[in-house]
Short mmCIF file of C-alpha atoms in Angstrom, two decimals:
data_model
loop_
_atom_site.label_atom_id
_atom_site.label_comp_id
_atom_site.label_asym_id
_atom_site.label_seq_id
_atom_site.Cartn_x
_atom_site.Cartn_y
_atom_site.Cartn_z
CA MET A 63 72.95 96.15 112.77
CA GLY A 64 70.22 94.38 110.79
CA ASP A 65 71.11 95.17 107.16
CA ALA A 66 72.16 92.27 104.93
CA THR A 67 72.15 94.22 101.64
CA ALA A 68 75.94 93.98 101.18
CA LYS A 69 75.86 90.25 101.88
CA TYR A 70 73.14 89.61 99.31
CA SER A 71 75.01 91.76 96.78
CA GLY A 72 78.16 89.66 97.12
CA ARG A 73 80.12 92.60 98.50
CA LEU A 74 81.25 91.05 101.80
CA SER A 75 84.46 89.91 100.21
CA ILE A 76 88.16 90.64 100.48
CA ASN A 77 88.43 89.96 96.75
CA PRO A 78 89.37 93.35 95.24
CA LEU A 79 87.46 92.58 92.04
CA ALA A 80 84.17 92.64 93.98
CA HIS A 81 84.88 96.30 94.76
CA PHE A 82 86.45 97.32 91.44
CA ASP A 83 84.90 100.28 89.61
CA LEU A 84 86.25 100.72 86.08
CA VAL A 85 85.46 104.45 85.85
CA GLY A 86 86.99 105.08 89.29
CA PHE A 87 90.11 103.17 88.26
CA LEU A 88 90.46 105.07 84.97
CA CYS A 89 90.02 108.39 86.79
CA MET A 90 92.74 107.31 89.23
CA LEU A 91 95.10 106.63 86.32
CA PHE A 92 94.40 109.86 84.44
CA PHE A 93 93.39 112.37 87.13
CA HIS A 94 95.01 110.87 90.26
CA PHE A 95 91.58 110.76 91.88
CA GLY A 96 89.52 107.59 91.91
CA TRP A 97 87.15 105.38 93.85
CA ALA A 98 85.88 101.87 94.35
CA LYS A 99 82.28 100.65 94.27
CA PRO A 100 80.49 101.77 97.41
CA VAL A 101 79.19 98.97 99.62
CA PRO A 102 75.39 99.02 99.29
CA ILE A 103 73.32 99.53 102.42
CA ASN A 104 69.62 99.94 103.07
CA PRO A 105 69.17 102.18 106.13
CA ASP A 106 65.57 101.00 106.46
CA ASN A 107 66.91 97.59 107.50
CA PHE A 108 68.89 98.96 110.45
CA LYS A 109 67.42 98.32 113.88
CA ASN A 110 68.31 101.91 114.75
CA ARG A 111 68.51 103.91 111.52
CA LYS A 112 70.50 106.90 112.81
CA LYS A 113 73.02 104.84 114.76
CA GLY A 114 73.37 102.38 111.86
CA ILE A 115 74.16 105.11 109.33
CA ILE A 116 76.70 106.69 111.68
CA TYR A 117 78.42 103.37 112.43
CA VAL A 118 78.56 102.33 108.78
CA SER A 119 79.86 105.76 107.75
CA LEU A 120 82.58 105.72 110.40
CA ALA A 121 83.64 102.13 109.64
CA GLY A 122 85.92 103.18 106.76
CA PRO A 123 87.75 106.02 108.55
CA VAL A 124 88.11 103.93 111.73
CA SER A 125 89.53 101.08 109.62
CA ASN A 126 92.02 103.52 108.08
CA LEU A 127 93.10 104.65 111.55
CA ALA A 128 93.44 101.03 112.72
CA MET A 129 95.56 100.17 109.67
CA ALA A 130 97.81 103.18 110.35
CA ILE A 131 98.28 102.20 114.00
CA ILE A 132 98.99 98.55 113.13
CA SER A 133 101.48 99.69 110.49
CA ALA A 134 103.14 102.00 113.03
CA ILE A 135 103.50 99.16 115.53
CA LEU A 136 104.98 96.91 112.84
CA LEU A 137 107.27 99.73 111.69
CA GLY A 138 108.50 100.19 115.25
CA ILE A 139 109.15 96.46 115.62
CA VAL A 140 110.96 96.26 112.27
CA GLY A 141 112.96 99.37 113.16
CA LYS A 142 113.99 97.92 116.50
CA PHE A 143 115.18 94.62 115.03
CA THR A 144 116.93 96.07 111.99
CA GLY A 145 118.76 98.89 113.74
CA LEU A 146 116.70 101.54 111.98
CA GLY A 147 115.28 102.91 115.22
CA ALA A 148 117.48 106.02 115.33
CA LEU A 149 116.66 106.86 111.74
CA LEU A 150 112.94 106.37 112.35
CA LYS A 151 113.06 108.69 115.35
CA THR A 152 114.23 111.54 113.14
CA ARG A 153 111.82 110.68 110.27
CA GLU A 154 114.60 111.35 107.77
CA MET A 155 114.49 110.31 104.14
CA LEU A 156 113.67 106.66 103.74
CA MET A 157 115.89 106.14 100.68
CA GLY A 158 117.89 102.96 100.91
CA LEU A 159 115.73 101.44 103.65
CA ASP A 160 114.07 98.08 103.46
CA VAL A 161 111.09 97.78 101.13
CA LEU A 162 109.02 96.67 104.12
CA VAL A 163 109.90 99.80 106.07
CA VAL A 164 108.97 102.02 103.13
CA MET A 165 105.70 100.13 102.62
CA LEU A 166 104.77 100.45 106.29
CA TYR A 167 105.68 104.15 106.29
CA TYR A 168 103.46 104.85 103.29
CA CYS A 169 100.71 102.64 104.69
CA ILE A 170 100.61 104.98 107.70
CA ILE A 171 100.67 108.16 105.61
CA LEU A 172 98.08 107.00 103.07
CA ASN A 173 95.66 105.56 105.61
CA ILE A 174 95.68 108.74 107.68
CA GLY A 175 95.21 110.75 104.48
CA PHE A 176 92.26 108.57 103.43
CA MET A 177 90.75 108.81 106.91
CA ILE A 178 90.90 112.60 106.99
CA PHE A 179 89.72 112.93 103.39
CA ASN A 180 86.73 110.65 103.97
CA LEU A 181 85.69 112.67 107.01
CA ILE A 182 85.28 115.85 104.92
CA PRO A 183 81.58 116.68 105.26
CA ILE A 184 80.82 116.91 101.53
CA PRO A 185 78.66 114.24 99.86
CA PRO A 186 79.38 111.49 98.92
CA LEU A 187 82.12 111.25 101.57
CA ASP A 188 81.50 109.53 104.91
CA GLY A 189 81.85 112.75 106.89
CA SER A 190 78.75 114.13 105.18
CA LYS A 191 76.70 111.07 106.12
CA VAL A 192 77.68 111.40 109.77
CA LEU A 193 76.97 115.14 109.76
CA MET A 194 73.57 114.66 108.09
CA GLU A 195 72.40 112.46 110.96
CA PHE A 196 72.84 115.37 113.37
CA LEU A 197 71.17 118.04 111.22
CA PRO A 198 67.50 119.01 111.40
CA GLY A 199 65.31 117.62 108.61
CA ARG A 200 64.84 120.90 106.75
CA ILE A 201 68.60 121.55 106.53
CA LYS A 202 69.20 117.94 105.44
CA TYR A 203 66.65 118.40 102.69
CA ARG A 204 68.35 121.60 101.46
CA ILE A 205 71.72 119.88 101.33
CA TYR A 206 70.28 116.87 99.50
CA GLN A 207 68.94 119.26 96.84
CA TYR A 208 72.52 120.17 95.93
CA GLU A 209 73.99 116.70 96.35
CA ARG A 210 74.15 116.10 92.59
CA TYR A 211 76.70 118.94 92.36
CA SER A 212 78.75 117.80 95.34
CA PHE A 213 81.16 115.63 93.34
CA LEU A 214 82.06 118.57 91.13
CA ILE A 215 82.41 120.81 94.19
CA LEU A 216 84.63 118.19 95.83
CA ILE A 217 86.92 117.96 92.80
CA LEU A 218 87.17 121.77 92.61
CA ILE A 219 88.04 121.96 96.30
CA ILE A 220 90.70 119.26 95.93
CA TYR A 221 92.38 120.79 92.89
CA SER A 222 92.12 124.37 94.16
CA GLY A 223 94.09 123.51 97.30
CA ILE A 224 91.67 125.43 99.54
CA LEU A 225 91.64 122.66 102.12
CA ASP A 226 95.38 121.90 101.96
CA PRO A 227 96.34 123.91 105.09
CA ILE A 228 93.50 122.38 107.11
CA LEU A 229 94.21 118.85 105.89
CA SER A 230 97.94 119.28 106.56
CA PHE A 231 97.24 120.52 110.07
CA LEU A 232 94.89 117.61 110.80
CA SER A 233 97.38 115.14 109.31
CA GLY A 234 100.08 116.49 111.60
CA LEU A 235 97.82 116.21 114.64
CA ILE A 236 97.23 112.55 113.92
CA LEU A 237 100.57 111.53 112.38
CA ASN A 238 102.76 112.98 115.14
CA PRO A 239 101.35 110.69 117.88
CA ILE A 240 101.44 107.73 115.50
CA PHE A 241 105.11 108.30 114.69
CA LYS A 242 105.73 108.80 118.42
CA LEU A 243 104.31 105.29 118.83
CA VAL A 244 106.88 104.02 116.31
CA THR A 245 109.74 105.43 118.38
CA ILE A 246 108.38 104.11 121.69
CA ILE A 247 108.32 100.50 120.50
#
């Protein structure tokens, strides 16, 4: 896409320490809400600025979806070869199942949750960056004026539970076909 900022910052790494944010980690421990260091980008380096921002912003949620689908395929394969297929079809309690099955199950649930959460159109989440690219300049500017308060707004929305019904509905829309995939395999 033309931007090498992440490469020059040493952030193109699978080493988790390169992405570790101490404050985000501490918040995760104490408030059950945390974050990692964002990967730096410079939109001015993109060959096509708008398309570059959209692609970069969607990379995380698309990766979460891919991880969920891969985990579902693996869960289906493991279920087929371990005789857990009937249990997986009913999505009953996973107590007593293999550690691998439980890990794959939660990998699906968590990745879909992260995908949906990151698509919420409130800064600094990815959904806001995608939305901003489709808004007229004057509206973008107005939203950017309030961006410094967006983290507080986001935390209030999360803890108030206002979005819970919407997020649950969206999770169901995505999780049901994914678990259907598990039973087909």
